[in-house]
């Protein structure tokens, strides 16, 4: 299926690994001009992808990123707000409401809400100049299934989901679609790296990292598929929503979670 993305200009944040890397690659394969944003570049990005080194905790970074997209390709058609998760230097999961203090809450919202809000604010005027565009925000199933773990993270991701729905209502008449993809537990660096979520969970339940990934986590989260989500599966949903083939989809939330969420 032709996703009609050839020649379109896309910005992807958090593009050095995991979901963001898969999104940047897929957009490039579909013929889009891609500006990949991360603190450091990975050799896994295609050569034709333009990399912008930026720390999205810096309030000035979004303007610089958008300016680079204009310099390289003349504008912005697609924005994928994928960067998120633990702020730099933070390890999740983090259990208990009383564990994060004010500074922890502030950093979590800065990275997972304010950074994408600033990216959207910087991109919208350019999208309007080009007659429209597509914004895809990456939230999390933790926004929809609250619990005593990562309370601040879930709250920030729910706020991002709400902001996206409000934006879709305001800007759809002007040609800008805003949608959200909410992944469940995904086989990314967050889980697999030394000291990552798999090892933290393992220390809590008396299991090893590999067993947590393949057995313990899927069972605890009641994943109907019996496994964690692959980053490419999330990327495929994001790229479809960014495509003009999804021209009547706005204000929607696509969940890619292996059957974790059970609500109707």
PDB file of C-alpha atoms in Angstrom:
ATOM      1  CA  UNK A   1       0.000   0.000   0.000  1.00  0.00           C
ATOM      2  CA  UNK A   2       1.331   3.418  -0.966  1.00  0.00           C
ATOM      3  CA  UNK A   3       1.182   5.578   2.172  1.00  0.00           C
ATOM      4  CA  UNK A   4       1.587   8.749   0.075  1.00  0.00           C
ATOM      5  CA  UNK A   5       4.492   9.954   2.199  1.00  0.00           C
ATOM      6  CA  UNK A   6       7.023  10.535  -0.569  1.00  0.00           C
ATOM      7  CA  UNK A   7       8.514  14.026  -0.304  1.00  0.00           C
ATOM      8  CA  UNK A   8       6.823  14.889   2.965  1.00  0.00           C
ATOM      9  CA  UNK A   9       8.946  16.324   5.758  1.00  0.00           C
ATOM     10  CA  UNK A  10       8.832  14.533   9.094  1.00  0.00           C
ATOM     11  CA  UNK A  11      10.386  15.303  12.476  1.00  0.00           C
ATOM     12  CA  UNK A  12      10.780  12.326  14.808  1.00  0.00           C
ATOM     13  CA  UNK A  13      11.955  12.852  18.386  1.00  0.00           C
ATOM     14  CA  UNK A  14      13.674  10.175  20.441  1.00  0.00           C
ATOM     15  CA  UNK A  15      14.895   8.662  17.181  1.00  0.00           C
ATOM     16  CA  UNK A  16      18.144   7.021  18.266  1.00  0.00           C
ATOM     17  CA  UNK A  17      16.648   3.700  19.388  1.00  0.00           C
ATOM     18  CA  UNK A  18      13.521   1.667  19.970  1.00  0.00           C
ATOM     19  CA  UNK A  19      10.225   2.998  18.661  1.00  0.00           C
ATOM     20  CA  UNK A  20      11.659   6.298  17.424  1.00  0.00           C
ATOM     21  CA  UNK A  21      14.384   4.604  15.407  1.00  0.00           C
ATOM     22  CA  UNK A  22      11.811   2.266  13.841  1.00  0.00           C
ATOM     23  CA  UNK A  23       9.595   5.245  12.963  1.00  0.00           C
ATOM     24  CA  UNK A  24      12.462   7.204  11.376  1.00  0.00           C
ATOM     25  CA  UNK A  25      13.530   4.198   9.316  1.00  0.00           C
ATOM     26  CA  UNK A  26      10.006   3.421   8.161  1.00  0.00           C
ATOM     27  CA  UNK A  27       9.244   7.002   7.156  1.00  0.00           C
ATOM     28  CA  UNK A  28      12.512   7.132   5.211  1.00  0.00           C
ATOM     29  CA  UNK A  29      11.659   3.847   3.482  1.00  0.00           C
ATOM     30  CA  UNK A  30       8.319   5.367   2.473  1.00  0.00           C
ATOM     31  CA  UNK A  31      10.102   8.269   0.802  1.00  0.00           C
ATOM     32  CA  UNK A  32       9.694  10.959   3.467  1.00  0.00           C
ATOM     33  CA  UNK A  33      12.409  13.469   4.312  1.00  0.00           C
ATOM     34  CA  UNK A  34      13.204  12.690   7.944  1.00  0.00           C
ATOM     35  CA  UNK A  35      14.708  14.889  10.639  1.00  0.00           C
ATOM     36  CA  UNK A  36      15.669  12.543  13.476  1.00  0.00           C
ATOM     37  CA  UNK A  37      16.110  14.104  16.898  1.00  0.00           C
ATOM     38  CA  UNK A  38      18.076  12.610  19.787  1.00  0.00           C
ATOM     39  CA  UNK A  39      20.932  13.546  22.066  1.00  0.00           C
ATOM     40  CA  UNK A  40      23.337  11.376  20.049  1.00  0.00           C
ATOM     41  CA  UNK A  41      23.168   9.883  16.559  1.00  0.00           C
ATOM     42  CA  UNK A  42      23.129   6.152  16.043  1.00  0.00           C
ATOM     43  CA  UNK A  43      24.740   4.419  13.071  1.00  0.00           C
ATOM     44  CA  UNK A  44      21.461   2.536  12.620  1.00  0.00           C
ATOM     45  CA  UNK A  45      19.783   5.608  11.127  1.00  0.00           C
ATOM     46  CA  UNK A  46      19.748   5.611   7.301  1.00  0.00           C
ATOM     47  CA  UNK A  47      22.352   7.920   5.763  1.00  0.00           C
ATOM     48  CA  UNK A  48      19.707  10.080   4.092  1.00  0.00           C
ATOM     49  CA  UNK A  49      18.100  10.902   7.441  1.00  0.00           C
ATOM     50  CA  UNK A  50      19.146  14.283   8.842  1.00  0.00           C
ATOM     51  CA  UNK A  51      20.079  14.038  12.511  1.00  0.00           C
ATOM     52  CA  UNK A  52      19.684  16.924  14.939  1.00  0.00           C
ATOM     53  CA  UNK A  53      21.396  16.560  18.290  1.00  0.00           C
ATOM     54  CA  UNK A  54      19.158  18.096  20.946  1.00  0.00           C
ATOM     55  CA  UNK A  55      18.152  17.753  24.573  1.00  0.00           C
ATOM     56  CA  UNK A  56      14.391  18.206  24.675  1.00  0.00           C
ATOM     57  CA  UNK A  57      14.595  19.244  28.315  1.00  0.00           C
ATOM     58  CA  UNK A  58      15.962  22.504  26.875  1.00  0.00           C
ATOM     59  CA  UNK A  59      12.987  24.807  26.172  1.00  0.00           C
ATOM     60  CA  UNK A  60      14.860  26.352  23.221  1.00  0.00           C
ATOM     61  CA  UNK A  61      15.466  23.038  21.454  1.00  0.00           C
ATOM     62  CA  UNK A  62      12.144  22.750  19.557  1.00  0.00           C
ATOM     63  CA  UNK A  63      12.658  26.022  17.693  1.00  0.00           C
ATOM     64  CA  UNK A  64      16.147  24.941  16.632  1.00  0.00           C
ATOM     65  CA  UNK A  65      14.862  21.574  15.454  1.00  0.00           C
ATOM     66  CA  UNK A  66      12.091  23.100  13.368  1.00  0.00           C
ATOM     67  CA  UNK A  67      14.481  25.673  11.914  1.00  0.00           C
ATOM     68  CA  UNK A  68      16.774  22.834  10.795  1.00  0.00           C
ATOM     69  CA  UNK A  69      13.850  21.076   9.087  1.00  0.00           C
ATOM     70  CA  UNK A  70      13.071  24.274   7.201  1.00  0.00           C
ATOM     71  CA  UNK A  71      16.724  24.752   6.224  1.00  0.00           C
ATOM     72  CA  UNK A  72      17.048  21.189   4.933  1.00  0.00           C
ATOM     73  CA  UNK A  73      13.637  20.541   3.400  1.00  0.00           C
ATOM     74  CA  UNK A  74      11.598  23.765   3.380  1.00  0.00           C
ATOM     75  CA  UNK A  75       8.995  23.045   6.039  1.00  0.00           C
ATOM     76  CA  UNK A  76       7.295  20.492   8.272  1.00  0.00           C
ATOM     77  CA  UNK A  77       4.429  18.144   7.381  1.00  0.00           C
ATOM     78  CA  UNK A  78       4.665  15.490  10.104  1.00  0.00           C
ATOM     79  CA  UNK A  79       5.670  15.602  13.763  1.00  0.00           C
ATOM     80  CA  UNK A  80       6.110  12.415  15.782  1.00  0.00           C
ATOM     81  CA  UNK A  81       6.515  13.193  19.476  1.00  0.00           C
ATOM     82  CA  UNK A  82       8.103   9.929  20.502  1.00  0.00           C
ATOM     83  CA  UNK A  83      10.705  11.105  23.035  1.00  0.00           C
ATOM     84  CA  UNK A  84       9.556  10.304  26.544  1.00  0.00           C
ATOM     85  CA  UNK A  85       9.859   7.853  29.379  1.00  0.00           C
ATOM     86  CA  UNK A  86      12.344   8.315  32.198  1.00  0.00           C
ATOM     87  CA  UNK A  87      13.963  11.758  32.120  1.00  0.00           C
ATOM     88  CA  UNK A  88      17.761  11.672  31.759  1.00  0.00           C
ATOM     89  CA  UNK A  89      19.308  10.056  34.810  1.00  0.00           C
ATOM     90  CA  UNK A  90      16.040   8.518  36.080  1.00  0.00           C
ATOM     91  CA  UNK A  91      15.474   4.756  36.319  1.00  0.00           C
ATOM     92  CA  UNK A  92      11.958   3.335  36.115  1.00  0.00           C
ATOM     93  CA  UNK A  93       9.949   1.490  37.365  1.00  0.00           C
ATOM     94  CA  UNK A  94       9.573   3.527  40.536  1.00  0.00           C
ATOM     95  CA  UNK A  95       7.114   2.183  43.092  1.00  0.00           C
ATOM     96  CA  UNK A  96       4.840   4.132  45.424  1.00  0.00           C
ATOM     97  CA  UNK A  97       3.199   7.553  45.342  1.00  0.00           C
ATOM     98  CA  UNK A  98       5.490   8.932  48.055  1.00  0.00           C
ATOM     99  CA  UNK A  99       8.693   7.935  46.245  1.00  0.00           C
ATOM    100  CA  UNK A 100       8.943  10.787  43.676  1.00  0.00           C
ATOM    101  CA  UNK A 101       9.356  14.259  45.167  1.00  0.00           C
ATOM    102  CA  UNK A 102       8.481  17.630  43.626  1.00  0.00           C
ATOM    103  CA  UNK A 103      11.658  17.667  41.525  1.00  0.00           C
ATOM    104  CA  UNK A 104      10.896  14.170  40.206  1.00  0.00           C
ATOM    105  CA  UNK A 105       7.359  15.187  39.242  1.00  0.00           C
ATOM    106  CA  UNK A 106       8.597  18.361  37.570  1.00  0.00           C
ATOM    107  CA  UNK A 107      11.219  16.500  35.526  1.00  0.00           C
ATOM    108  CA  UNK A 108       8.712  13.841  34.488  1.00  0.00           C
ATOM    109  CA  UNK A 109       6.216  16.419  33.217  1.00  0.00           C
ATOM    110  CA  UNK A 110       8.986  18.475  31.607  1.00  0.00           C
ATOM    111  CA  UNK A 111      10.112  15.515  29.504  1.00  0.00           C
ATOM    112  CA  UNK A 112       6.798  13.792  28.797  1.00  0.00           C
ATOM    113  CA  UNK A 113       4.395  16.736  28.494  1.00  0.00           C
ATOM    114  CA  UNK A 114       6.074  20.121  28.169  1.00  0.00           C
ATOM    115  CA  UNK A 115       8.690  18.967  25.635  1.00  0.00           C
ATOM    116  CA  UNK A 116       6.111  17.623  23.160  1.00  0.00           C
ATOM    117  CA  UNK A 117       3.895  20.651  23.771  1.00  0.00           C
ATOM    118  CA  UNK A 118       6.803  22.902  22.793  1.00  0.00           C
ATOM    119  CA  UNK A 119       7.517  20.796  19.708  1.00  0.00           C
ATOM    120  CA  UNK A 120       3.876  21.115  18.655  1.00  0.00           C
ATOM    121  CA  UNK A 121       3.888  24.847  19.282  1.00  0.00           C
ATOM    122  CA  UNK A 122       6.966  25.225  17.068  1.00  0.00           C
ATOM    123  CA  UNK A 123       5.639  23.021  14.248  1.00  0.00           C
ATOM    124  CA  UNK A 124       2.020  24.151  13.894  1.00  0.00           C
ATOM    125  CA  UNK A 125       2.674  27.523  12.187  1.00  0.00           C
ATOM    126  CA  UNK A 126       4.755  25.791   9.504  1.00  0.00           C
ATOM    127  CA  UNK A 127       2.120  23.113   8.975  1.00  0.00           C
ATOM    128  CA  UNK A 128      -0.526  25.797   8.558  1.00  0.00           C
ATOM    129  CA  UNK A 129       1.631  27.499   5.925  1.00  0.00           C
ATOM    130  CA  UNK A 130       1.700  24.214   3.958  1.00  0.00           C
ATOM    131  CA  UNK A 131      -2.036  23.640   4.252  1.00  0.00           C
ATOM    132  CA  UNK A 132      -2.019  21.070   7.018  1.00  0.00           C
ATOM    133  CA  UNK A 133      -0.090  18.209   8.516  1.00  0.00           C
ATOM    134  CA  UNK A 134      -0.122  15.315  10.935  1.00  0.00           C
ATOM    135  CA  UNK A 135       0.980  15.117  14.559  1.00  0.00           C
ATOM    136  CA  UNK A 136       1.328  11.790  16.345  1.00  0.00           C
ATOM    137  CA  UNK A 137       2.012  11.804  20.080  1.00  0.00           C
ATOM    138  CA  UNK A 138       3.286   8.687  21.826  1.00  0.00           C
ATOM    139  CA  UNK A 139       1.598   8.107  25.169  1.00  0.00           C
ATOM    140  CA  UNK A 140       1.466   4.836  27.145  1.00  0.00           C
ATOM    141  CA  UNK A 141      -0.998   2.283  28.451  1.00  0.00           C
ATOM    142  CA  UNK A 142       0.102   3.447  31.909  1.00  0.00           C
ATOM    143  CA  UNK A 143      -2.006   6.551  31.235  1.00  0.00           C
ATOM    144  CA  UNK A 144      -5.103   4.344  30.988  1.00  0.00           C
ATOM    145  CA  UNK A 145      -4.320   1.730  33.641  1.00  0.00           C
ATOM    146  CA  UNK A 146      -3.207   3.575  36.774  1.00  0.00           C
ATOM    147  CA  UNK A 147      -1.400   1.731  39.529  1.00  0.00           C
ATOM    148  CA  UNK A 148       1.080   2.238  42.367  1.00  0.00           C
ATOM    149  CA  UNK A 149       4.068   2.130  39.984  1.00  0.00           C
ATOM    150  CA  UNK A 150       5.337   5.125  37.961  1.00  0.00           C
ATOM    151  CA  UNK A 151       2.491   7.330  39.167  1.00  0.00           C
ATOM    152  CA  UNK A 152       4.097  10.533  37.877  1.00  0.00           C
ATOM    153  CA  UNK A 153       4.827   8.989  34.487  1.00  0.00           C
ATOM    154  CA  UNK A 154       1.248   7.792  34.012  1.00  0.00           C
ATOM    155  CA  UNK A 155      -0.118  11.203  34.968  1.00  0.00           C
ATOM    156  CA  UNK A 156       2.169  12.980  32.475  1.00  0.00           C
ATOM    157  CA  UNK A 157       1.202  10.605  29.665  1.00  0.00           C
ATOM    158  CA  UNK A 158      -2.511  11.042  30.417  1.00  0.00           C
ATOM    159  CA  UNK A 159      -2.011  14.804  30.216  1.00  0.00           C
ATOM    160  CA  UNK A 160      -0.363  14.366  26.801  1.00  0.00           C
ATOM    161  CA  UNK A 161      -3.309  12.282  25.620  1.00  0.00           C
ATOM    162  CA  UNK A 162      -5.765  14.958  26.761  1.00  0.00           C
ATOM    163  CA  UNK A 163      -3.749  17.732  25.110  1.00  0.00           C
ATOM    164  CA  UNK A 164      -3.734  15.848  21.825  1.00  0.00           C
ATOM    165  CA  UNK A 165      -7.497  15.473  21.814  1.00  0.00           C
ATOM    166  CA  UNK A 166      -7.931  19.189  22.471  1.00  0.00           C
ATOM    167  CA  UNK A 167      -5.504  20.064  19.679  1.00  0.00           C
ATOM    168  CA  UNK A 168      -7.315  17.790  17.245  1.00  0.00           C
ATOM    169  CA  UNK A 169     -10.558  19.644  17.906  1.00  0.00           C
ATOM    170  CA  UNK A 170      -8.971  23.038  17.286  1.00  0.00           C
ATOM    171  CA  UNK A 171      -6.798  22.295  14.269  1.00  0.00           C
ATOM    172  CA  UNK A 172      -8.621  19.610  12.258  1.00  0.00           C
ATOM    173  CA  UNK A 173     -10.655  22.301  10.439  1.00  0.00           C
ATOM    174  CA  UNK A 174      -7.321  23.825   9.383  1.00  0.00           C
ATOM    175  CA  UNK A 175      -5.961  20.562   8.035  1.00  0.00           C
ATOM    176  CA  UNK A 176      -3.822  19.374  10.951  1.00  0.00           C
ATOM    177  CA  UNK A 177      -4.676  15.954  12.330  1.00  0.00           C
ATOM    178  CA  UNK A 178      -3.548  15.063  15.858  1.00  0.00           C
ATOM    179  CA  UNK A 179      -3.596  11.464  17.060  1.00  0.00           C
ATOM    180  CA  UNK A 180      -2.033   9.400  19.836  1.00  0.00           C
ATOM    181  CA  UNK A 181      -0.428   5.968  19.868  1.00  0.00           C
ATOM    182  CA  UNK A 182      -0.262   4.292  23.276  1.00  0.00           C
ATOM    183  CA  UNK A 183       2.185   1.387  23.415  1.00  0.00           C
ATOM    184  CA  UNK A 184       2.146  -1.210  26.116  1.00  0.00           C
ATOM    185  CA  UNK A 185       5.311  -2.901  27.375  1.00  0.00           C
ATOM    186  CA  UNK A 186       7.635  -2.717  24.366  1.00  0.00           C
ATOM    187  CA  UNK A 187      10.935  -4.503  23.853  1.00  0.00           C
ATOM    188  CA  UNK A 188      13.096  -1.391  23.959  1.00  0.00           C
ATOM    189  CA  UNK A 189      16.218  -0.256  25.762  1.00  0.00           C
ATOM    190  CA  UNK A 190      14.026   0.840  28.692  1.00  0.00           C
ATOM    191  CA  UNK A 191      13.402  -2.861  29.394  1.00  0.00           C
ATOM    192  CA  UNK A 192      16.548  -4.525  28.131  1.00  0.00           C
ATOM    193  CA  UNK A 193      19.481  -2.313  29.176  1.00  0.00           C
ATOM    194  CA  UNK A 194      21.579  -3.154  32.254  1.00  0.00           C
ATOM    195  CA  UNK A 195      19.710  -1.767  35.254  1.00  0.00           C
ATOM    196  CA  UNK A 196      16.572  -1.351  33.139  1.00  0.00           C
ATOM    197  CA  UNK A 197      12.979  -2.276  33.888  1.00  0.00           C
ATOM    198  CA  UNK A 198      13.508  -6.022  33.417  1.00  0.00           C
ATOM    199  CA  UNK A 199      16.290  -6.115  35.983  1.00  0.00           C
ATOM    200  CA  UNK A 200      14.372  -3.892  38.404  1.00  0.00           C
ATOM    201  CA  UNK A 201      11.275  -6.078  38.136  1.00  0.00           C
ATOM    202  CA  UNK A 202      13.432  -9.157  38.475  1.00  0.00           C
ATOM    203  CA  UNK A 203      14.905  -7.910  41.745  1.00  0.00           C
ATOM    204  CA  UNK A 204      11.378  -7.315  43.074  1.00  0.00           C
ATOM    205  CA  UNK A 205       9.994 -10.754  42.180  1.00  0.00           C
ATOM    206  CA  UNK A 206      13.145 -12.865  42.487  1.00  0.00           C
ATOM    207  CA  UNK A 207      13.637 -13.551  38.800  1.00  0.00           C
ATOM    208  CA  UNK A 208      16.294 -12.914  36.171  1.00  0.00           C
ATOM    209  CA  UNK A 209      16.159 -10.363  33.364  1.00  0.00           C
ATOM    210  CA  UNK A 210      15.441 -12.776  30.501  1.00  0.00           C
ATOM    211  CA  UNK A 211      12.675 -14.556  32.388  1.00  0.00           C
ATOM    212  CA  UNK A 212      11.040 -11.223  33.208  1.00  0.00           C
ATOM    213  CA  UNK A 213      10.987 -10.275  29.523  1.00  0.00           C
ATOM    214  CA  UNK A 214       9.763 -13.600  28.176  1.00  0.00           C
ATOM    215  CA  UNK A 215       7.516 -14.870  30.978  1.00  0.00           C
ATOM    216  CA  UNK A 216       7.070 -12.779  34.121  1.00  0.00           C
ATOM    217  CA  UNK A 217       6.127  -9.418  32.592  1.00  0.00           C
ATOM    218  CA  UNK A 218       3.711 -10.833  29.971  1.00  0.00           C
ATOM    219  CA  UNK A 219       1.988 -12.860  32.699  1.00  0.00           C
ATOM    220  CA  UNK A 220       1.817 -10.007  35.234  1.00  0.00           C
ATOM    221  CA  UNK A 221       0.449  -7.611  32.605  1.00  0.00           C
ATOM    222  CA  UNK A 222      -1.964 -10.226  31.243  1.00  0.00           C
ATOM    223  CA  UNK A 223      -0.749  -9.754  27.695  1.00  0.00           C
ATOM    224  CA  UNK A 224      -3.063 -11.750  25.451  1.00  0.00           C
ATOM    225  CA  UNK A 225      -0.275 -12.267  22.912  1.00  0.00           C
ATOM    226  CA  UNK A 226       2.015 -13.661  25.598  1.00  0.00           C
ATOM    227  CA  UNK A 227       4.923 -11.388  24.675  1.00  0.00           C
ATOM    228  CA  UNK A 228       6.133  -7.810  24.784  1.00  0.00           C
ATOM    229  CA  UNK A 229       5.411  -5.570  21.816  1.00  0.00           C
ATOM    230  CA  UNK A 230       8.065  -5.142  19.119  1.00  0.00           C
ATOM    231  CA  UNK A 231       9.062  -1.521  18.355  1.00  0.00           C
ATOM    232  CA  UNK A 232       8.260  -1.949  14.661  1.00  0.00           C
ATOM    233  CA  UNK A 233       4.672  -2.850  15.514  1.00  0.00           C
ATOM    234  CA  UNK A 234       4.262   0.500  17.243  1.00  0.00           C
ATOM    235  CA  UNK A 235       6.094   2.309  14.453  1.00  0.00           C
ATOM    236  CA  UNK A 236       3.733   0.877  11.848  1.00  0.00           C
ATOM    237  CA  UNK A 237       0.729   2.342  13.664  1.00  0.00           C
ATOM    238  CA  UNK A 238       2.444   5.722  13.998  1.00  0.00           C
ATOM    239  CA  UNK A 239       3.413   5.904  10.328  1.00  0.00           C
ATOM    240  CA  UNK A 240      -0.095   4.933   9.208  1.00  0.00           C
ATOM    241  CA  UNK A 241      -1.571   7.746  11.323  1.00  0.00           C
ATOM    242  CA  UNK A 242       0.980  10.172   9.844  1.00  0.00           C
ATOM    243  CA  UNK A 243      -0.052   9.155   6.336  1.00  0.00           C
ATOM    244  CA  UNK A 244      -2.706  10.933   4.243  1.00  0.00           C
ATOM    245  CA  UNK A 245      -4.309   7.487   3.987  1.00  0.00           C
ATOM    246  CA  UNK A 246      -5.565   8.229   7.536  1.00  0.00           C
ATOM    247  CA  UNK A 247      -7.049  11.529   6.398  1.00  0.00           C
ATOM    248  CA  UNK A 248     -10.277  11.181   8.392  1.00  0.00           C
ATOM    249  CA  UNK A 249      -8.630   9.971  11.594  1.00  0.00           C
ATOM    250  CA  UNK A 250      -8.023  12.686  14.158  1.00  0.00           C
ATOM    251  CA  UNK A 251      -8.384  12.866  17.918  1.00  0.00           C
ATOM    252  CA  UNK A 252      -7.987   9.088  18.053  1.00  0.00           C
ATOM    253  CA  UNK A 253      -5.909   6.891  20.330  1.00  0.00           C
ATOM    254  CA  UNK A 254      -4.411   3.726  18.869  1.00  0.00           C
ATOM    255  CA  UNK A 255      -3.371   1.193  21.493  1.00  0.00           C
ATOM    256  CA  UNK A 256      -0.603  -1.276  20.631  1.00  0.00           C
ATOM    257  CA  UNK A 257      -0.236  -3.334  23.778  1.00  0.00           C
ATOM    258  CA  UNK A 258      -0.528  -7.051  23.126  1.00  0.00           C
ATOM    259  CA  UNK A 259      -4.013  -7.052  24.643  1.00  0.00           C
ATOM    260  CA  UNK A 260      -3.027  -5.535  27.993  1.00  0.00           C
ATOM    261  CA  UNK A 261      -5.919  -3.081  28.353  1.00  0.00           C
ATOM    262  CA  UNK A 262      -9.230  -4.884  28.803  1.00  0.00           C
ATOM    263  CA  UNK A 263     -11.707  -2.023  29.141  1.00  0.00           C
ATOM    264  CA  UNK A 264     -14.508  -1.477  26.623  1.00  0.00           C
TER     265      UNK A 264
END
